[in-house]
XYZ file of C-alpha atoms in Angstrom:
190
model
C 0.000 0.000 0.000
C 1.494 3.321 -1.043
C 0.145 6.450 0.628
C 0.448 9.845 -1.004
C 1.621 12.588 1.347
C -0.691 15.580 1.646
C 0.099 19.287 2.194
C 3.739 18.922 3.244
C 6.558 16.440 3.223
C 6.130 14.663 6.519
C 9.250 13.499 8.295
C 7.829 11.960 11.456
C 9.658 10.911 14.546
C 10.670 7.269 14.503
C 7.611 5.067 14.909
C 5.111 7.873 14.279
C 2.123 7.183 12.036
C -0.294 9.699 10.588
C -4.028 9.669 9.865
C -4.985 8.999 6.264
C -8.064 9.371 4.109
C -9.863 6.072 3.516
C -11.441 7.584 0.388
C -8.312 8.559 -1.570
C -5.300 7.416 0.494
C -3.841 10.872 1.231
C -1.738 11.057 4.402
C -2.131 13.981 6.840
C 0.029 15.339 9.681
C -3.011 15.861 11.943
C -6.519 14.553 12.358
C -7.747 18.129 12.059
C -6.317 18.432 8.535
C -7.817 15.049 7.660
C -11.233 16.289 8.830
C -10.898 19.421 6.694
C -9.871 17.275 3.744
C -12.851 14.938 4.197
C -15.208 17.903 4.357
C -13.691 19.685 1.374
C -12.759 16.774 -0.893
C -15.364 14.132 -0.192
C -18.459 16.029 0.946
C -21.264 15.521 -1.557
C -21.871 19.274 -1.695
C -19.576 20.503 -4.471
C -17.611 23.710 -4.005
C -17.443 26.341 -6.708
C -13.640 26.087 -7.133
C -12.190 22.868 -8.585
C -8.734 21.315 -8.453
C -7.111 21.066 -11.886
C -5.774 17.586 -11.093
C -8.454 15.674 -9.147
C -12.126 15.867 -8.080
C -11.360 18.088 -5.059
C -13.579 21.183 -4.797
C -13.976 23.984 -2.287
C -15.916 27.183 -1.854
C -12.626 28.860 -0.915
C -10.261 29.520 -3.847
C -7.194 29.627 -1.585
C -8.028 26.147 -0.277
C -7.898 24.857 -3.859
C -4.596 26.662 -4.541
C -3.130 25.149 -1.367
C -4.559 21.713 -2.212
C -3.077 21.758 -5.732
C 0.380 21.880 -4.153
C -0.197 18.212 -3.273
C -0.132 17.505 -7.002
C 2.445 20.047 -8.174
C 4.896 19.591 -5.319
C 5.166 23.373 -4.982
C 6.678 24.403 -1.640
C 6.831 28.197 -1.565
C 7.630 28.542 2.155
C 11.339 27.969 2.786
C 13.236 27.824 6.068
C 16.110 30.314 6.045
C 18.194 28.216 8.414
C 18.157 24.826 6.714
C 16.477 25.560 3.357
C 13.724 22.982 3.897
C 10.575 24.026 2.044
C 6.895 23.584 2.846
C 3.567 23.852 1.062
C 1.955 25.771 3.941
C 3.193 28.703 5.998
C 1.857 27.034 9.159
C 4.049 23.997 8.474
C 7.073 26.300 8.124
C 6.237 27.985 11.447
C 6.007 24.617 13.189
C 9.277 23.502 11.572
C 11.132 26.640 12.672
C 10.516 25.629 16.285
C 12.931 22.736 15.719
C 15.672 25.353 15.354
C 14.611 27.579 18.253
C 13.676 24.803 20.671
C 10.405 26.609 21.415
C 7.713 24.324 22.835
C 4.604 26.466 23.323
C 2.161 23.582 23.889
C 2.466 22.164 27.428
C 0.735 18.972 28.491
C -1.725 19.551 31.329
C -1.027 16.090 32.760
C 2.761 16.187 33.090
C 5.822 18.404 32.625
C 6.271 17.765 28.880
C 5.796 20.486 26.270
C 5.587 20.237 22.499
C 6.465 22.269 19.427
C 3.245 21.242 17.652
C -0.251 21.280 19.092
C -1.119 18.007 17.344
C 1.795 16.282 19.107
C 0.581 17.590 22.471
C -2.992 16.423 21.833
C -1.750 12.965 20.823
C 0.483 12.805 23.914
C -2.333 13.826 26.279
C -4.211 10.659 25.381
C -1.442 8.661 27.079
C -2.720 10.009 30.402
C -6.188 8.482 29.991
C -7.232 4.849 29.852
C -9.595 5.530 26.951
C -9.085 3.078 24.081
C -11.989 3.490 21.668
C -10.331 1.849 18.633
C -10.536 -1.957 18.322
C -8.828 -4.491 16.061
C -11.525 -6.478 14.223
C -9.350 -9.598 14.176
C -8.197 -9.990 17.789
C -10.271 -7.377 19.687
C -7.181 -5.604 21.045
C -7.988 -1.962 21.831
C -6.004 1.211 21.102
C -6.190 4.893 21.994
C -5.370 6.093 18.450
C -6.889 4.988 15.135
C -3.468 4.812 13.466
C -2.347 2.314 16.139
C -5.025 -0.107 14.932
C -3.832 0.244 11.316
C -0.229 -0.392 12.346
C -1.225 -3.314 14.585
C -3.266 -4.954 11.825
C -0.065 -5.516 9.860
C 0.576 -8.345 12.345
C -2.490 -10.079 10.912
C -2.116 -9.115 7.237
C 1.651 -9.437 6.869
C 1.666 -6.064 5.094
C 5.124 -4.482 4.819
C 4.658 -1.076 3.164
C 8.117 0.352 3.943
C 10.662 -0.882 1.404
C 14.407 -0.244 1.358
C 15.382 1.452 -1.894
C 18.881 -0.018 -1.672
C 18.283 -3.731 -1.139
C 14.520 -4.132 -1.536
C 13.861 -5.518 1.934
C 10.405 -4.541 3.234
C 9.274 -3.684 6.753
C 5.951 -3.415 8.564
C 7.032 -0.306 10.482
C 8.719 2.939 9.394
C 10.990 2.759 12.461
C 12.322 -0.627 11.326
C 13.124 0.753 7.876
C 14.873 3.799 9.377
C 17.036 1.542 11.562
C 17.808 -0.644 8.559
C 18.775 2.367 6.410
C 21.344 3.430 9.015
C 23.149 0.174 8.360
C 23.425 1.042 4.673
C 24.602 4.560 5.576
C 27.413 3.136 7.689
C 28.460 0.744 4.898
C 27.646 -2.208 7.109
C 25.949 -5.270 5.684
C 22.151 -5.030 6.131
C 20.411 -7.222 8.683
């Protein structure tokens, strides 16, 4: 299964998964962006502005311009410190906090703070016992929907993360990242 990345190039922390659209397979950095996408792209009420590349429509022209960057790869917002570029100005702002160390989103349940609000919201769920998402195969429960998708690879044998050097495939992004370090160090892969 290959997932297209939406809005920005996502370089998650090791082991991080992101919500994706069941309708078209686009991957999103936050559930909030996924919700906006579902409303704008898959709501039966058509918007008056249309994407030039896919069926996406919106009543807001800027939303369509921003959406089309998914197709064109345009990234007009560039970091002046490391030259990384982003499709959205908000993604650039969040990225710049990696350089400043700013963490404006504190967790109310512990001493941790986060650079991105979405990371803080995800973290806060670790303080509750709520696990509303269930695996249909084994009934194991999870606090995040993406955790169910990742877990289900145990049952399906799916390995969507493939090494471009040797072709070995992995069920988890973290496993591929660890494997790639072996290639980087000119060590034989394991």
